[in-house]
Amino acid sequence: MSRLKRIALNQHGVQPLGGGHALCQGCGAPSIVRTVLSSIDTPVIVVNATGCLEVATSRYPITAWNVPWIHTAFENTAAVASGVEAAYKALKRRGTLPGGDKEVTIVAFGGDGGTYDIGIQALSGALERGHRFLYVCYDNGAYMNTGIQRSGATPYGADTTTSPVGSVSLGKMQQRKDLTAIAAAHHVPFVGQSSGARWQDLSSKVERAVAMDGPAFLNVMSDCPLGWGHEPRVGLDVMRAAQDSLFWPLFEIVNGEYKLSYRPRKVIPVTDFLKMQRRFAHLFKPGGEAMLEAIQQQVEADWSRLLKLCGEPVKELPVVKPAEETEEAEAVGAVA
Amino acid sequence: MSSLRPWQELSPGGTIRPTDAEKPKTGSWRTGIKPLADLSKCTNCLLCWLYCPDSAILIEETTFVGFDDYFCKGCEVCAAVCPVGAIEMVPEETETPERWVMRSDESGS
């Protein structure tokens, strides 16, 4: 049976996150939640940081969630997940759990604002203490819920309401931080980077992550039609372009060993990814050439470094210019 | 929307049971188009179901059975993700079946 059919059956007829929520048309987050939760065989407890996903799905007294779910503040998601895990262990030891001693999986969801910036201290603590849980950061690159303010995850050059484009600024002037590397520096059993448009990669990483005896962290790119400035229907194409242009590579770090999950057969220039989004539109006007070049160089440098970490041969990048259409490239390694 | 209640009537900790919770009709967000499936093309791959942001693709076990117009916001992701072009967006007034019946040889895994 295909992996997707297994995922569908795993729901037992109930979607973990059902309809009726107020997330935007074409939002990338719900399918990430569906893929993650349905790839886990045990019952789940979801801890959800403040953010789009939380605000839009739980307008009191309405909820779109059909699994045990806790709303936490921006800054303490990983701390609450730690507490849930510790409490569950304690109750299990005492034998006072109402449902017997079932295995459960604790999954925390946070956006990039709640993970890269506000929640990083709690996340760092939870990873260091070694609680057994899976933290999924869905990274759409800004505080979309409150009106597209820049975050630590916002890419260099992106237009946001707090890094606006004007006569003295061409969007965000700083590089984004590498949260996946920060999580990896905690020496936890599993750290991975995936994408909302690559469900097989995401699903197989979740399976490996929850099998670990310890913390696991996944950084998953999610599109945002509103904040990125693209039509809802092309969201998956935009995210796929992020992989094919090496802007958002897919890899995992299992017990310190790097492994590349996806190598595009044909690498497209990063401009092919950028020009699909209104937040980078100013870079294609006169004066933006230097920034486009800087982004391309950064992406290539990061890719070379990643290849070395993964023990893959570093070859001259076969960038095809201009790439009219992106061919679906084959995944290597992890993808089933 | 339900009317607001005083705090004395709220559940401890703000607990909500999904079975009691109202499900708002997000189908009213659609702006004139809705999805229509062509079952002669559909291979029942379920990609539309996986990627639908609004859980508006109805399946039974592992078989596509229809669209949930009550929740569908008309984002067109299902039409974009369909690998065989079996889903097209049609005007809201178009009559569409409430339930599609997949031929049994197409619904197998």
CSV table of N, CA, C and O in Angstrom, one decimal, chain A residues 21 25, chain B residues 23-33 68-74 92:
chain,number,residue,atom,x,y,z
A,21,HIS,N,-11.7,26.2,10.0
A,21,HIS,CA,-10.7,27.2,10.5
A,21,HIS,C,-10.7,28.4,9.6
A,21,HIS,O,-11.2,28.4,8.5
A,25,GLN,N,-7.1,31.3,2.3
A,25,GLN,CA,-7.2,30.4,1.1
A,25,GLN,C,-5.8,29.9,0.7
A,25,GLN,O,-4.9,30.8,0.5
B,23,LYS,N,-18.9,24.4,13.7
B,23,LYS,CA,-18.0,24.4,12.6
B,23,LYS,C,-18.4,25.5,11.6
B,23,LYS,O,-19.4,25.4,10.9
B,24,PRO,N,-17.7,26.6,11.6
B,24,PRO,CA,-18.1,27.8,10.8
B,24,PRO,C,-18.1,27.4,9.3
B,24,PRO,O,-17.3,26.6,8.8
B,25,LYS,N,-19.0,28.0,8.5
B,25,LYS,CA,-19.1,27.7,7.1
B,25,LYS,C,-18.1,28.5,6.3
B,25,LYS,O,-18.4,29.6,5.9
B,26,THR,N,-16.9,27.9,6.1
B,26,THR,CA,-15.9,28.7,5.4
B,26,THR,C,-16.1,28.6,3.9
B,26,THR,O,-15.4,29.2,3.1
B,27,GLY,N,-17.1,27.8,3.5
B,27,GLY,CA,-17.4,27.8,2.0
B,27,GLY,C,-17.9,29.1,1.5
B,27,GLY,O,-17.8,29.3,0.3
B,28,SER,N,-18.4,30.0,2.4
B,28,SER,CA,-18.8,31.3,1.9
B,28,SER,C,-17.7,32.2,1.5
B,28,SER,O,-17.9,33.3,1.0
B,29,TRP,N,-16.4,31.8,1.7
B,29,TRP,CA,-15.2,32.5,1.3
B,29,TRP,C,-15.0,32.4,-0.2
B,29,TRP,O,-14.3,33.2,-0.8
B,30,ARG,N,-15.7,31.4,-0.8
B,30,ARG,CA,-15.4,31.2,-2.3
B,30,ARG,C,-15.8,32.4,-3.0
B,30,ARG,O,-16.9,33.0,-2.7
B,31,THR,N,-15.1,32.7,-4.1
B,31,THR,CA,-15.4,33.9,-4.9
B,31,THR,C,-15.8,33.5,-6.3
B,31,THR,O,-15.2,33.9,-7.3
B,32,GLY,N,-16.9,32.7,-6.3
B,32,GLY,CA,-17.5,32.3,-7.6
B,32,GLY,C,-17.0,31.1,-8.3
B,32,GLY,O,-17.5,30.8,-9.4
B,33,ILE,N,-16.0,30.4,-7.8
B,33,ILE,CA,-15.6,29.1,-8.4
B,33,ILE,C,-15.6,28.0,-7.4
B,33,ILE,O,-15.3,28.2,-6.2
B,68,ASP,N,-16.3,18.9,-0.1
B,68,ASP,CA,-17.1,19.4,0.9
B,68,ASP,C,-17.3,20.9,0.7
B,68,ASP,O,-16.5,21.8,1.1
B,69,ASP,N,-18.5,21.3,0.0
B,69,ASP,CA,-18.7,22.7,-0.3
B,69,ASP,C,-18.9,23.5,0.9
B,69,ASP,O,-18.8,24.8,0.9
B,70,TYR,N,-19.2,22.9,2.1
B,70,TYR,CA,-19.4,23.7,3.3
B,70,TYR,C,-18.0,24.3,3.8
B,70,TYR,O,-18.0,25.4,4.3
B,71,PHE,N,-16.9,23.6,3.5
B,71,PHE,CA,-15.6,24.1,4.0
B,71,PHE,C,-14.8,24.6,2.9
B,71,PHE,O,-13.9,25.4,3.2
B,72,CYS,N,-15.0,24.2,1.7
B,72,CYS,CA,-14.1,24.6,0.6
B,72,CYS,C,-14.0,26.1,0.4
B,72,CYS,O,-15.1,26.7,0.2
B,73,LYS,N,-12.8,26.7,0.4
B,73,LYS,CA,-12.7,28.1,0.2
B,73,LYS,C,-12.3,28.5,-1.2
B,73,LYS,O,-12.1,29.7,-1.5
B,74,GLY,N,-12.2,27.5,-2.1
B,74,GLY,CA,-12.0,27.8,-3.5
B,74,GLY,C,-10.6,28.2,-3.8
B,74,GLY,O,-10.4,29.1,-4.7
B,92,GLU,N,-19.7,28.8,-9.7
B,92,GLU,CA,-20.4,28.4,-8.5
B,92,GLU,C,-21.8,27.8,-8.8
B,92,GLU,O,-22.2,26.9,-8.1
